[in-house]
Amino acid sequence: MNTFSFNRFGKTLRWVLSVNQRRILYAIAGSVVGVFMAEMILLRMGDIYSPLTMLHYYGQIGAALFALVSLIMVSTILSSVNEKRKREAFLMLPANNLEKFLALMTYTSVVCVLGVFLAFVLGDSLRMVWFWISGPYTEAKVSYIGNPTEYYYWWSSAIPKMMDNLTPHILEADSCNWFYLVMYIVVIAAIAVWTHSLLIIGGTLFRKYSFVISCLVFILFWVIFGKTMQYFELSMFTSNWEDGKYVSGEVGIPAYILAVLLPLLAVFNYWASFHIFKNLQLITNKWLNYDFHKR
């Protein structure tokens, strides 16, 4: 089993899903109720008088919570096999280390994140149905904005606003030069990939508080990077405006550094994570999944 097999990978992923299916269903069900209750409570507590204000409010808070929960899910790559019985069964599966590692990564980074998104959609849909059939928000009070006019009702969905807050806002493609736009996208993608790799190595190495430790490393990196930029008076992206209109943009040296450095760090993190996973033992240290003294 030295070569990668999609068939074995698929079977391994199905095993992980089957072992954790009850946990997934309970988590989604609880999250749906939580999202519904949170939206109802926020509406009562907030100073909200129009549907558009409500949707903006839900979109901002929902985006922050979705991002936070998704990042936590990514950092729990080994939590599904932390129990001795499950770990023993997992290590004995007829698949190679890469297939097992990618199965766990797919489970936490794709399946769990999609589960979180589904919980937000269902919870928000439950609020929409509730507003539609009962309560003081059944009247068709409308907010509208833009040209052409977009209408918002009390029972409108907050998911589009949440997705808008999760999407990086880039200057209109036809208003800035192609190189500025490409470098902006490359840097955003590099940051996203490196962040994912940092959470993966944190979740693979540490058995406890992996998300907290990964966040501390993340914050420390950006503090050092920001202080360095401030010391040398550098900027990543500079936009020039005249009379309220975008004229030109300049790509600074820090953007080139991140575009090269972060992918290299991401590759190292993934490689180190897989190396730690290959040496995973049935009985491990209380805090770590890798015994440095025996290497």
PDB file of C-alpha atoms in Angstrom:
ATOM      1  CA  MET A   1       0.000   0.000   0.000  1.00  0.00           C
ATOM      2  CA  ASN A   2       2.789   2.408  -0.866  1.00  0.00           C
ATOM      3  CA  THR A   3       0.758   4.110  -3.607  1.00  0.00           C
ATOM      4  CA  PHE A   4      -2.230   6.346  -2.934  1.00  0.00           C
ATOM      5  CA  SER A   5      -5.613   4.786  -3.683  1.00  0.00           C
ATOM      6  CA  PHE A   6      -8.773   6.870  -3.963  1.00  0.00           C
ATOM      7  CA  ASN A   7     -10.789   3.733  -3.279  1.00  0.00           C
ATOM      8  CA  ARG A   8      -9.071   3.107   0.075  1.00  0.00           C
ATOM      9  CA  PHE A   9      -9.224   6.822   0.869  1.00  0.00           C
ATOM     10  CA  GLY A  10     -12.975   6.835   0.255  1.00  0.00           C
ATOM     11  CA  LYS A  11     -13.497   3.775   2.437  1.00  0.00           C
ATOM     12  CA  THR A  12     -11.399   5.300   5.211  1.00  0.00           C
ATOM     13  CA  LEU A  13     -13.394   8.534   5.028  1.00  0.00           C
ATOM     14  CA  ARG A  14     -16.644   6.567   5.175  1.00  0.00           C
ATOM     15  CA  TRP A  15     -15.348   4.776   8.283  1.00  0.00           C
ATOM     16  CA  VAL A  16     -14.574   8.101   9.957  1.00  0.00           C
ATOM     17  CA  LEU A  17     -18.034   9.409   9.051  1.00  0.00           C
ATOM     18  CA  SER A  18     -19.796   6.275  10.279  1.00  0.00           C
ATOM     19  CA  VAL A  19     -17.964   6.353  13.603  1.00  0.00           C
ATOM     20  CA  ASN A  20     -18.827  10.017  14.144  1.00  0.00           C
ATOM     21  CA  GLN A  21     -22.255  10.192  12.463  1.00  0.00           C
ATOM     22  CA  ARG A  22     -24.202  10.385  15.722  1.00  0.00           C
ATOM     23  CA  ARG A  23     -21.864  13.072  17.005  1.00  0.00           C
ATOM     24  CA  ILE A  24     -22.327  15.037  13.770  1.00  0.00           C
ATOM     25  CA  LEU A  25     -26.124  14.786  13.840  1.00  0.00           C
ATOM     26  CA  TYR A  26     -26.344  15.833  17.486  1.00  0.00           C
ATOM     27  CA  ALA A  27     -23.972  18.742  16.875  1.00  0.00           C
ATOM     28  CA  ILE A  28     -25.935  19.976  13.838  1.00  0.00           C
ATOM     29  CA  ALA A  29     -29.281  19.630  15.636  1.00  0.00           C
ATOM     30  CA  GLY A  30     -27.999  21.523  18.671  1.00  0.00           C
ATOM     31  CA  SER A  31     -26.415  24.192  16.482  1.00  0.00           C
ATOM     32  CA  VAL A  32     -29.641  24.710  14.501  1.00  0.00           C
ATOM     33  CA  VAL A  33     -31.553  25.376  17.718  1.00  0.00           C
ATOM     34  CA  GLY A  34     -28.688  27.560  18.950  1.00  0.00           C
ATOM     35  CA  VAL A  35     -28.658  29.694  15.786  1.00  0.00           C
ATOM     36  CA  PHE A  36     -32.447  30.102  15.916  1.00  0.00           C
ATOM     37  CA  MET A  37     -32.454  31.081  19.590  1.00  0.00           C
ATOM     38  CA  ALA A  38     -29.464  33.422  19.124  1.00  0.00           C
ATOM     39  CA  GLU A  39     -31.175  35.274  16.276  1.00  0.00           C
ATOM     40  CA  MET A  40     -34.384  35.660  18.286  1.00  0.00           C
ATOM     41  CA  ILE A  41     -32.500  36.880  21.367  1.00  0.00           C
ATOM     42  CA  LEU A  42     -30.341  39.308  19.382  1.00  0.00           C
ATOM     43  CA  LEU A  43     -33.438  40.772  17.770  1.00  0.00           C
ATOM     44  CA  ARG A  44     -35.042  41.385  21.157  1.00  0.00           C
ATOM     45  CA  MET A  45     -31.864  42.811  22.677  1.00  0.00           C
ATOM     46  CA  GLY A  46     -30.700  44.921  19.733  1.00  0.00           C
ATOM     47  CA  ASP A  47     -31.964  48.306  18.618  1.00  0.00           C
ATOM     48  CA  ILE A  48     -33.395  47.024  15.328  1.00  0.00           C
ATOM     49  CA  TYR A  49     -36.241  48.779  13.521  1.00  0.00           C
ATOM     50  CA  SER A  50     -35.895  47.576   9.920  1.00  0.00           C
ATOM     51  CA  PRO A  51     -35.314  44.242   8.134  1.00  0.00           C
ATOM     52  CA  LEU A  52     -32.138  45.506   6.460  1.00  0.00           C
ATOM     53  CA  THR A  53     -30.604  46.498   9.796  1.00  0.00           C
ATOM     54  CA  MET A  54     -31.538  43.101  11.200  1.00  0.00           C
ATOM     55  CA  LEU A  55     -29.958  41.238   8.276  1.00  0.00           C
ATOM     56  CA  HIS A  56     -26.760  43.305   8.482  1.00  0.00           C
ATOM     57  CA  TYR A  57     -26.601  42.552  12.198  1.00  0.00           C
ATOM     58  CA  TYR A  58     -27.143  38.833  11.688  1.00  0.00           C
ATOM     59  CA  GLY A  59     -24.703  38.755   8.770  1.00  0.00           C
ATOM     60  CA  GLN A  60     -21.843  40.305  10.730  1.00  0.00           C
ATOM     61  CA  ILE A  61     -22.282  38.193  13.858  1.00  0.00           C
ATOM     62  CA  GLY A  62     -23.011  35.045  11.839  1.00  0.00           C
ATOM     63  CA  ALA A  63     -19.871  35.487   9.725  1.00  0.00           C
ATOM     64  CA  ALA A  64     -17.695  35.923  12.832  1.00  0.00           C
ATOM     65  CA  LEU A  65     -19.193  32.861  14.543  1.00  0.00           C
ATOM     66  CA  PHE A  66     -19.031  30.726  11.392  1.00  0.00           C
ATOM     67  CA  ALA A  67     -15.362  31.589  10.852  1.00  0.00           C
ATOM     68  CA  LEU A  68     -14.502  30.924  14.499  1.00  0.00           C
ATOM     69  CA  VAL A  69     -16.324  27.579  14.711  1.00  0.00           C
ATOM     70  CA  SER A  70     -14.928  26.447  11.350  1.00  0.00           C
ATOM     71  CA  LEU A  71     -11.362  27.206  12.459  1.00  0.00           C
ATOM     72  CA  ILE A  72     -11.956  25.276  15.673  1.00  0.00           C
ATOM     73  CA  MET A  73     -13.238  22.310  13.651  1.00  0.00           C
ATOM     74  CA  VAL A  74     -10.117  22.317  11.469  1.00  0.00           C
ATOM     75  CA  SER A  75      -7.877  22.212  14.548  1.00  0.00           C
ATOM     76  CA  THR A  76      -9.616  19.057  15.864  1.00  0.00           C
ATOM     77  CA  ILE A  77      -8.170  16.772  13.197  1.00  0.00           C
ATOM     78  CA  LEU A  78      -7.323  13.972  15.663  1.00  0.00           C
ATOM     79  CA  SER A  79     -10.148  14.491  18.152  1.00  0.00           C
ATOM     80  CA  SER A  80     -12.330  11.871  16.454  1.00  0.00           C
ATOM     81  CA  VAL A  81      -9.708   9.180  17.165  1.00  0.00           C
ATOM     82  CA  ASN A  82      -8.455  10.384  20.526  1.00  0.00           C
ATOM     83  CA  GLU A  83     -10.157   7.570  22.406  1.00  0.00           C
ATOM     84  CA  LYS A  84      -7.999   4.458  22.724  1.00  0.00           C
ATOM     85  CA  ARG A  85     -10.609   2.141  21.209  1.00  0.00           C
ATOM     86  CA  LYS A  86     -11.262   4.361  18.193  1.00  0.00           C
ATOM     87  CA  ARG A  87      -7.553   5.034  17.675  1.00  0.00           C
ATOM     88  CA  GLU A  88      -6.763   1.322  17.732  1.00  0.00           C
ATOM     89  CA  ALA A  89      -9.471   0.585  15.163  1.00  0.00           C
ATOM     90  CA  PHE A  90      -8.355   3.518  13.013  1.00  0.00           C
ATOM     91  CA  LEU A  91      -4.680   2.543  13.009  1.00  0.00           C
ATOM     92  CA  MET A  92      -5.632  -1.008  11.981  1.00  0.00           C
ATOM     93  CA  LEU A  93      -7.617   0.099   8.914  1.00  0.00           C
ATOM     94  CA  PRO A  94      -6.304  -1.369   5.611  1.00  0.00           C
ATOM     95  CA  ALA A  95      -5.065   1.980   4.274  1.00  0.00           C
ATOM     96  CA  ASN A  96      -1.724   3.734   4.167  1.00  0.00           C
ATOM     97  CA  ASN A  97      -0.813   6.719   6.332  1.00  0.00           C
ATOM     98  CA  LEU A  98      -1.470   9.324   3.643  1.00  0.00           C
ATOM     99  CA  GLU A  99      -4.965   8.005   2.985  1.00  0.00           C
ATOM    100  CA  LYS A 100      -5.776   8.012   6.693  1.00  0.00           C
ATOM    101  CA  PHE A 101      -4.332  11.482   7.201  1.00  0.00           C
ATOM    102  CA  LEU A 102      -6.248  12.956   4.263  1.00  0.00           C
ATOM    103  CA  ALA A 103      -9.432  11.237   5.428  1.00  0.00           C
ATOM    104  CA  LEU A 104      -9.188  12.946   8.817  1.00  0.00           C
ATOM    105  CA  MET A 105      -8.289  16.265   7.201  1.00  0.00           C
ATOM    106  CA  THR A 106     -11.245  16.007   4.822  1.00  0.00           C
ATOM    107  CA  TYR A 107     -13.559  15.157   7.702  1.00  0.00           C
ATOM    108  CA  THR A 108     -12.584  18.182   9.833  1.00  0.00           C
ATOM    109  CA  SER A 109     -11.855  20.695   7.054  1.00  0.00           C
ATOM    110  CA  VAL A 110     -14.700  19.872   4.665  1.00  0.00           C
ATOM    111  CA  VAL A 111     -17.412  17.732   6.249  1.00  0.00           C
ATOM    112  CA  CYS A 112     -17.441  19.498   9.627  1.00  0.00           C
ATOM    113  CA  VAL A 113     -17.274  22.965   8.057  1.00  0.00           C
ATOM    114  CA  LEU A 114     -20.147  22.086   5.715  1.00  0.00           C
ATOM    115  CA  GLY A 115     -22.031  20.829   8.762  1.00  0.00           C
ATOM    116  CA  VAL A 116     -21.492  24.172  10.475  1.00  0.00           C
ATOM    117  CA  PHE A 117     -22.743  26.013   7.389  1.00  0.00           C
ATOM    118  CA  LEU A 118     -25.776  23.715   7.170  1.00  0.00           C
ATOM    119  CA  ALA A 119     -26.580  24.449  10.815  1.00  0.00           C
ATOM    120  CA  PHE A 120     -26.520  28.201  10.110  1.00  0.00           C
ATOM    121  CA  VAL A 121     -28.742  27.767   7.043  1.00  0.00           C
ATOM    122  CA  LEU A 122     -31.295  25.601   8.868  1.00  0.00           C
ATOM    123  CA  GLY A 123     -31.273  27.793  11.981  1.00  0.00           C
ATOM    124  CA  ASP A 124     -31.811  30.931   9.906  1.00  0.00           C
ATOM    125  CA  SER A 125     -34.525  29.163   7.887  1.00  0.00           C
ATOM    126  CA  LEU A 126     -36.280  28.247  11.123  1.00  0.00           C
ATOM    127  CA  ARG A 127     -36.261  31.933  12.098  1.00  0.00           C
ATOM    128  CA  MET A 128     -37.636  32.857   8.664  1.00  0.00           C
ATOM    129  CA  VAL A 129     -40.508  30.369   8.998  1.00  0.00           C
ATOM    130  CA  TRP A 130     -41.233  31.601  12.531  1.00  0.00           C
ATOM    131  CA  PHE A 131     -41.422  35.201  11.341  1.00  0.00           C
ATOM    132  CA  TRP A 132     -43.628  34.148   8.454  1.00  0.00           C
ATOM    133  CA  ILE A 133     -46.291  32.337  10.499  1.00  0.00           C
ATOM    134  CA  SER A 134     -46.359  34.087  13.874  1.00  0.00           C
ATOM    135  CA  GLY A 135     -45.101  36.898  16.075  1.00  0.00           C
ATOM    136  CA  PRO A 136     -45.002  40.665  15.666  1.00  0.00           C
ATOM    137  CA  TYR A 137     -42.877  40.493  12.502  1.00  0.00           C
ATOM    138  CA  THR A 138     -45.481  39.060  10.134  1.00  0.00           C
ATOM    139  CA  GLU A 139     -46.287  42.452   8.651  1.00  0.00           C
ATOM    140  CA  ALA A 140     -44.532  43.127   5.378  1.00  0.00           C
ATOM    141  CA  LYS A 141     -42.265  45.911   6.591  1.00  0.00           C
ATOM    142  CA  VAL A 142     -39.780  46.384   3.768  1.00  0.00           C
ATOM    143  CA  SER A 143     -36.297  47.844   3.490  1.00  0.00           C
ATOM    144  CA  TYR A 144     -34.911  48.579   0.061  1.00  0.00           C
ATOM    145  CA  ILE A 145     -31.555  49.690  -1.207  1.00  0.00           C
ATOM    146  CA  GLY A 146     -29.605  50.198  -4.392  1.00  0.00           C
ATOM    147  CA  ASN A 147     -30.434  50.488  -8.054  1.00  0.00           C
ATOM    148  CA  PRO A 148     -32.072  48.235  -9.134  1.00  0.00           C
ATOM    149  CA  THR A 149     -34.057  48.147  -5.915  1.00  0.00           C
ATOM    150  CA  GLU A 150     -33.473  45.200  -3.579  1.00  0.00           C
ATOM    151  CA  TYR A 151     -36.271  44.454  -1.119  1.00  0.00           C
ATOM    152  CA  TYR A 152     -35.732  43.021   2.362  1.00  0.00           C
ATOM    153  CA  TYR A 153     -38.478  41.648   4.586  1.00  0.00           C
ATOM    154  CA  TRP A 154     -38.489  40.482   8.192  1.00  0.00           C
ATOM    155  CA  TRP A 155     -38.549  36.910   6.894  1.00  0.00           C
ATOM    156  CA  SER A 156     -35.657  37.398   4.453  1.00  0.00           C
ATOM    157  CA  SER A 157     -32.597  35.176   4.795  1.00  0.00           C
ATOM    158  CA  ALA A 158     -29.463  36.447   6.527  1.00  0.00           C
ATOM    159  CA  ILE A 159     -27.198  33.905   4.798  1.00  0.00           C
ATOM    160  CA  PRO A 160     -26.391  36.142   1.770  1.00  0.00           C
ATOM    161  CA  LYS A 161     -25.263  38.890   4.160  1.00  0.00           C
ATOM    162  CA  MET A 162     -23.202  36.383   6.131  1.00  0.00           C
ATOM    163  CA  MET A 163     -21.500  35.141   2.956  1.00  0.00           C
ATOM    164  CA  ASP A 164     -20.867  38.732   1.869  1.00  0.00           C
ATOM    165  CA  ASN A 165     -19.061  39.381   5.154  1.00  0.00           C
ATOM    166  CA  LEU A 166     -16.996  36.213   4.699  1.00  0.00           C
ATOM    167  CA  THR A 167     -15.902  37.175   1.180  1.00  0.00           C
ATOM    168  CA  PRO A 168     -12.803  39.390   0.848  1.00  0.00           C
ATOM    169  CA  HIS A 169     -13.826  42.693  -0.718  1.00  0.00           C
ATOM    170  CA  ILE A 170     -11.573  43.559  -3.609  1.00  0.00           C
ATOM    171  CA  LEU A 171     -11.704  46.705  -5.719  1.00  0.00           C
ATOM    172  CA  GLU A 172     -13.772  46.297  -8.848  1.00  0.00           C
ATOM    173  CA  ALA A 173     -11.774  44.310 -11.394  1.00  0.00           C
ATOM    174  CA  ASP A 174     -12.332  46.926 -14.113  1.00  0.00           C
ATOM    175  CA  SER A 175     -11.100  49.771 -11.885  1.00  0.00           C
ATOM    176  CA  CYS A 176      -7.647  48.463 -10.940  1.00  0.00           C
ATOM    177  CA  ASN A 177      -4.731  47.019 -12.895  1.00  0.00           C
ATOM    178  CA  TRP A 178      -4.562  43.262 -13.327  1.00  0.00           C
ATOM    179  CA  PHE A 179      -1.257  42.820 -11.456  1.00  0.00           C
ATOM    180  CA  TYR A 180      -2.572  44.580  -8.352  1.00  0.00           C
ATOM    181  CA  LEU A 181      -5.693  42.403  -8.451  1.00  0.00           C
ATOM    182  CA  VAL A 182      -3.752  39.155  -8.975  1.00  0.00           C
ATOM    183  CA  MET A 183      -1.297  39.915  -6.152  1.00  0.00           C
ATOM    184  CA  TYR A 184      -4.169  40.770  -3.806  1.00  0.00           C
ATOM    185  CA  ILE A 185      -5.845  37.434  -4.538  1.00  0.00           C
ATOM    186  CA  VAL A 186      -2.541  35.550  -4.222  1.00  0.00           C
ATOM    187  CA  VAL A 187      -1.807  37.074  -0.800  1.00  0.00           C
ATOM    188  CA  ILE A 188      -5.336  36.356   0.467  1.00  0.00           C
ATOM    189  CA  ALA A 189      -5.061  32.752  -0.746  1.00  0.00           C
ATOM    190  CA  ALA A 190      -1.591  32.380   0.819  1.00  0.00           C
ATOM    191  CA  ILE A 191      -2.877  33.629   4.172  1.00  0.00           C
ATOM    192  CA  ALA A 192      -5.847  31.241   4.027  1.00  0.00           C
ATOM    193  CA  VAL A 193      -3.727  28.201   3.143  1.00  0.00           C
ATOM    194  CA  TRP A 194      -1.095  29.007   5.781  1.00  0.00           C
ATOM    195  CA  THR A 195      -3.762  29.519   8.443  1.00  0.00           C
ATOM    196  CA  HIS A 196      -5.274  26.147   7.569  1.00  0.00           C
ATOM    197  CA  SER A 197      -1.881  24.440   7.714  1.00  0.00           C
ATOM    198  CA  LEU A 198      -1.127  26.075  11.071  1.00  0.00           C
ATOM    199  CA  LEU A 199      -4.351  24.724  12.551  1.00  0.00           C
ATOM    200  CA  ILE A 200      -3.650  21.286  11.063  1.00  0.00           C
ATOM    201  CA  ILE A 201      -0.178  21.013  12.580  1.00  0.00           C
ATOM    202  CA  GLY A 202      -1.488  22.368  15.881  1.00  0.00           C
ATOM    203  CA  GLY A 203      -4.275  19.793  15.937  1.00  0.00           C
ATOM    204  CA  THR A 204      -1.892  17.003  14.938  1.00  0.00           C
ATOM    205  CA  LEU A 205       0.816  17.812  17.473  1.00  0.00           C
ATOM    206  CA  PHE A 206      -1.159  18.902  20.532  1.00  0.00           C
ATOM    207  CA  ARG A 207      -3.775  16.767  22.228  1.00  0.00           C
ATOM    208  CA  LYS A 208      -5.126  19.657  24.305  1.00  0.00           C
ATOM    209  CA  TYR A 209      -5.739  23.340  23.560  1.00  0.00           C
ATOM    210  CA  SER A 210      -4.547  22.944  19.973  1.00  0.00           C
ATOM    211  CA  PHE A 211      -6.765  25.790  18.740  1.00  0.00           C
ATOM    212  CA  VAL A 212      -5.616  28.165  21.487  1.00  0.00           C
ATOM    213  CA  ILE A 213      -1.939  27.420  20.858  1.00  0.00           C
ATOM    214  CA  SER A 214      -2.369  27.786  17.086  1.00  0.00           C
ATOM    215  CA  CYS A 215      -4.122  31.133  17.586  1.00  0.00           C
ATOM    216  CA  LEU A 216      -1.301  32.380  19.809  1.00  0.00           C
ATOM    217  CA  VAL A 217       1.248  31.483  17.107  1.00  0.00           C
ATOM    218  CA  PHE A 218      -0.975  33.149  14.490  1.00  0.00           C
ATOM    219  CA  ILE A 219      -1.248  36.362  16.521  1.00  0.00           C
ATOM    220  CA  LEU A 220       2.483  36.382  17.325  1.00  0.00           C
ATOM    221  CA  PHE A 221       3.361  36.046  13.634  1.00  0.00           C
ATOM    222  CA  TRP A 222       1.190  38.999  12.610  1.00  0.00           C
ATOM    223  CA  VAL A 223       2.366  41.153  15.512  1.00  0.00           C
ATOM    224  CA  ILE A 224       6.001  40.598  14.487  1.00  0.00           C
ATOM    225  CA  PHE A 225       5.163  41.138  10.819  1.00  0.00           C
ATOM    226  CA  GLY A 226       3.178  44.316  11.579  1.00  0.00           C
ATOM    227  CA  LYS A 227       5.922  45.725  13.812  1.00  0.00           C
ATOM    228  CA  THR A 228       8.487  45.027  11.095  1.00  0.00           C
ATOM    229  CA  MET A 229       6.368  46.834   8.501  1.00  0.00           C
ATOM    230  CA  GLN A 230       5.933  49.754  10.872  1.00  0.00           C
ATOM    231  CA  TYR A 231       9.658  49.935  11.661  1.00  0.00           C
ATOM    232  CA  PHE A 232      10.666  50.036   7.979  1.00  0.00           C
ATOM    233  CA  GLU A 233       7.609  52.151   7.042  1.00  0.00           C
ATOM    234  CA  LEU A 234       6.339  49.648   4.502  1.00  0.00           C
ATOM    235  CA  SER A 235       2.836  48.880   3.260  1.00  0.00           C
ATOM    236  CA  MET A 236       1.407  45.849   1.478  1.00  0.00           C
ATOM    237  CA  PHE A 237      -1.105  47.487  -0.859  1.00  0.00           C
ATOM    238  CA  THR A 238      -1.471  51.212  -1.526  1.00  0.00           C
ATOM    239  CA  SER A 239      -4.515  52.565  -3.343  1.00  0.00           C
ATOM    240  CA  ASN A 240      -4.418  56.034  -4.881  1.00  0.00           C
ATOM    241  CA  TRP A 241      -7.680  57.980  -5.116  1.00  0.00           C
ATOM    242  CA  GLU A 242      -8.630  61.245  -6.817  1.00  0.00           C
ATOM    243  CA  ASP A 243     -12.019  62.930  -6.362  1.00  0.00           C
ATOM    244  CA  GLY A 244     -13.356  59.803  -4.669  1.00  0.00           C
ATOM    245  CA  LYS A 245     -12.371  57.559  -7.585  1.00  0.00           C
ATOM    246  CA  TYR A 246      -9.722  54.848  -7.689  1.00  0.00           C
ATOM    247  CA  VAL A 247      -6.787  55.849  -9.884  1.00  0.00           C
ATOM    248  CA  SER A 248      -4.002  53.342  -9.315  1.00  0.00           C
ATOM    249  CA  GLY A 249      -2.647  50.771  -6.879  1.00  0.00           C
ATOM    250  CA  GLU A 250       0.845  49.810  -5.795  1.00  0.00           C
ATOM    251  CA  VAL A 251       2.027  46.456  -4.488  1.00  0.00           C
ATOM    252  CA  GLY A 252       4.502  46.767  -1.635  1.00  0.00           C
ATOM    253  CA  ILE A 253       7.452  44.544  -0.710  1.00  0.00           C
ATOM    254  CA  PRO A 254       5.576  42.879   2.219  1.00  0.00           C
ATOM    255  CA  ALA A 255       3.020  41.494  -0.256  1.00  0.00           C
ATOM    256  CA  TYR A 256       5.785  39.766  -2.246  1.00  0.00           C
ATOM    257  CA  ILE A 257       7.280  38.393   0.979  1.00  0.00           C
ATOM    258  CA  LEU A 258       3.956  36.921   2.102  1.00  0.00           C
ATOM    259  CA  ALA A 259       3.240  35.515  -1.368  1.00  0.00           C
ATOM    260  CA  VAL A 260       6.470  33.480  -1.143  1.00  0.00           C
ATOM    261  CA  LEU A 261       6.938  32.909   2.593  1.00  0.00           C
ATOM    262  CA  LEU A 262       3.455  31.743   3.574  1.00  0.00           C
ATOM    263  CA  PRO A 263       3.162  28.975   0.932  1.00  0.00           C
ATOM    264  CA  LEU A 264       6.592  27.674   2.000  1.00  0.00           C
ATOM    265  CA  LEU A 265       5.522  27.689   5.659  1.00  0.00           C
ATOM    266  CA  ALA A 266       2.272  25.956   4.684  1.00  0.00           C
ATOM    267  CA  VAL A 267       4.151  23.197   2.859  1.00  0.00           C
ATOM    268  CA  PHE A 268       6.366  22.701   5.903  1.00  0.00           C
ATOM    269  CA  ASN A 269       3.354  22.595   8.233  1.00  0.00           C
ATOM    270  CA  TYR A 270       1.585  19.981   6.126  1.00  0.00           C
ATOM    271  CA  TRP A 271       4.762  17.914   5.837  1.00  0.00           C
ATOM    272  CA  ALA A 272       5.422  18.132   9.585  1.00  0.00           C
ATOM    273  CA  SER A 273       1.794  17.260  10.344  1.00  0.00           C
ATOM    274  CA  PHE A 274       1.976  14.160   8.186  1.00  0.00           C
ATOM    275  CA  HIS A 275       5.319  13.190   9.728  1.00  0.00           C
ATOM    276  CA  ILE A 276       3.804  13.444  13.216  1.00  0.00           C
ATOM    277  CA  PHE A 277       0.758  11.470  12.086  1.00  0.00           C
ATOM    278  CA  LYS A 278       2.927   8.665  10.644  1.00  0.00           C
ATOM    279  CA  ASN A 279       4.472   8.182  14.080  1.00  0.00           C
ATOM    280  CA  LEU A 280       1.145   8.209  15.892  1.00  0.00           C
ATOM    281  CA  GLN A 281       1.052   5.616  18.659  1.00  0.00           C
ATOM    282  CA  LEU A 282      -1.816   3.926  20.456  1.00  0.00           C
ATOM    283  CA  ILE A 283      -0.687   5.371  23.787  1.00  0.00           C
ATOM    284  CA  THR A 284       0.752   8.875  23.596  1.00  0.00           C
ATOM    285  CA  ASN A 285       1.862  11.710  25.824  1.00  0.00           C
ATOM    286  CA  LYS A 286      -0.799  13.565  27.795  1.00  0.00           C
ATOM    287  CA  TRP A 287      -0.175  16.776  25.867  1.00  0.00           C
ATOM    288  CA  LEU A 288       1.509  15.715  22.621  1.00  0.00           C
ATOM    289  CA  ASN A 289       0.935  13.164  19.882  1.00  0.00           C
ATOM    290  CA  TYR A 290       4.659  12.999  19.149  1.00  0.00           C
ATOM    291  CA  ASP A 291       7.406  11.777  21.467  1.00  0.00           C
ATOM    292  CA  PHE A 292      10.462  13.901  20.733  1.00  0.00           C
ATOM    293  CA  HIS A 293      12.634  11.927  23.170  1.00  0.00           C
ATOM    294  CA  LYS A 294      12.324   8.737  21.120  1.00  0.00           C
ATOM    295  CA  ARG A 295      13.123  10.275  17.743  1.00  0.00           C
TER     296      ARG A 295
END
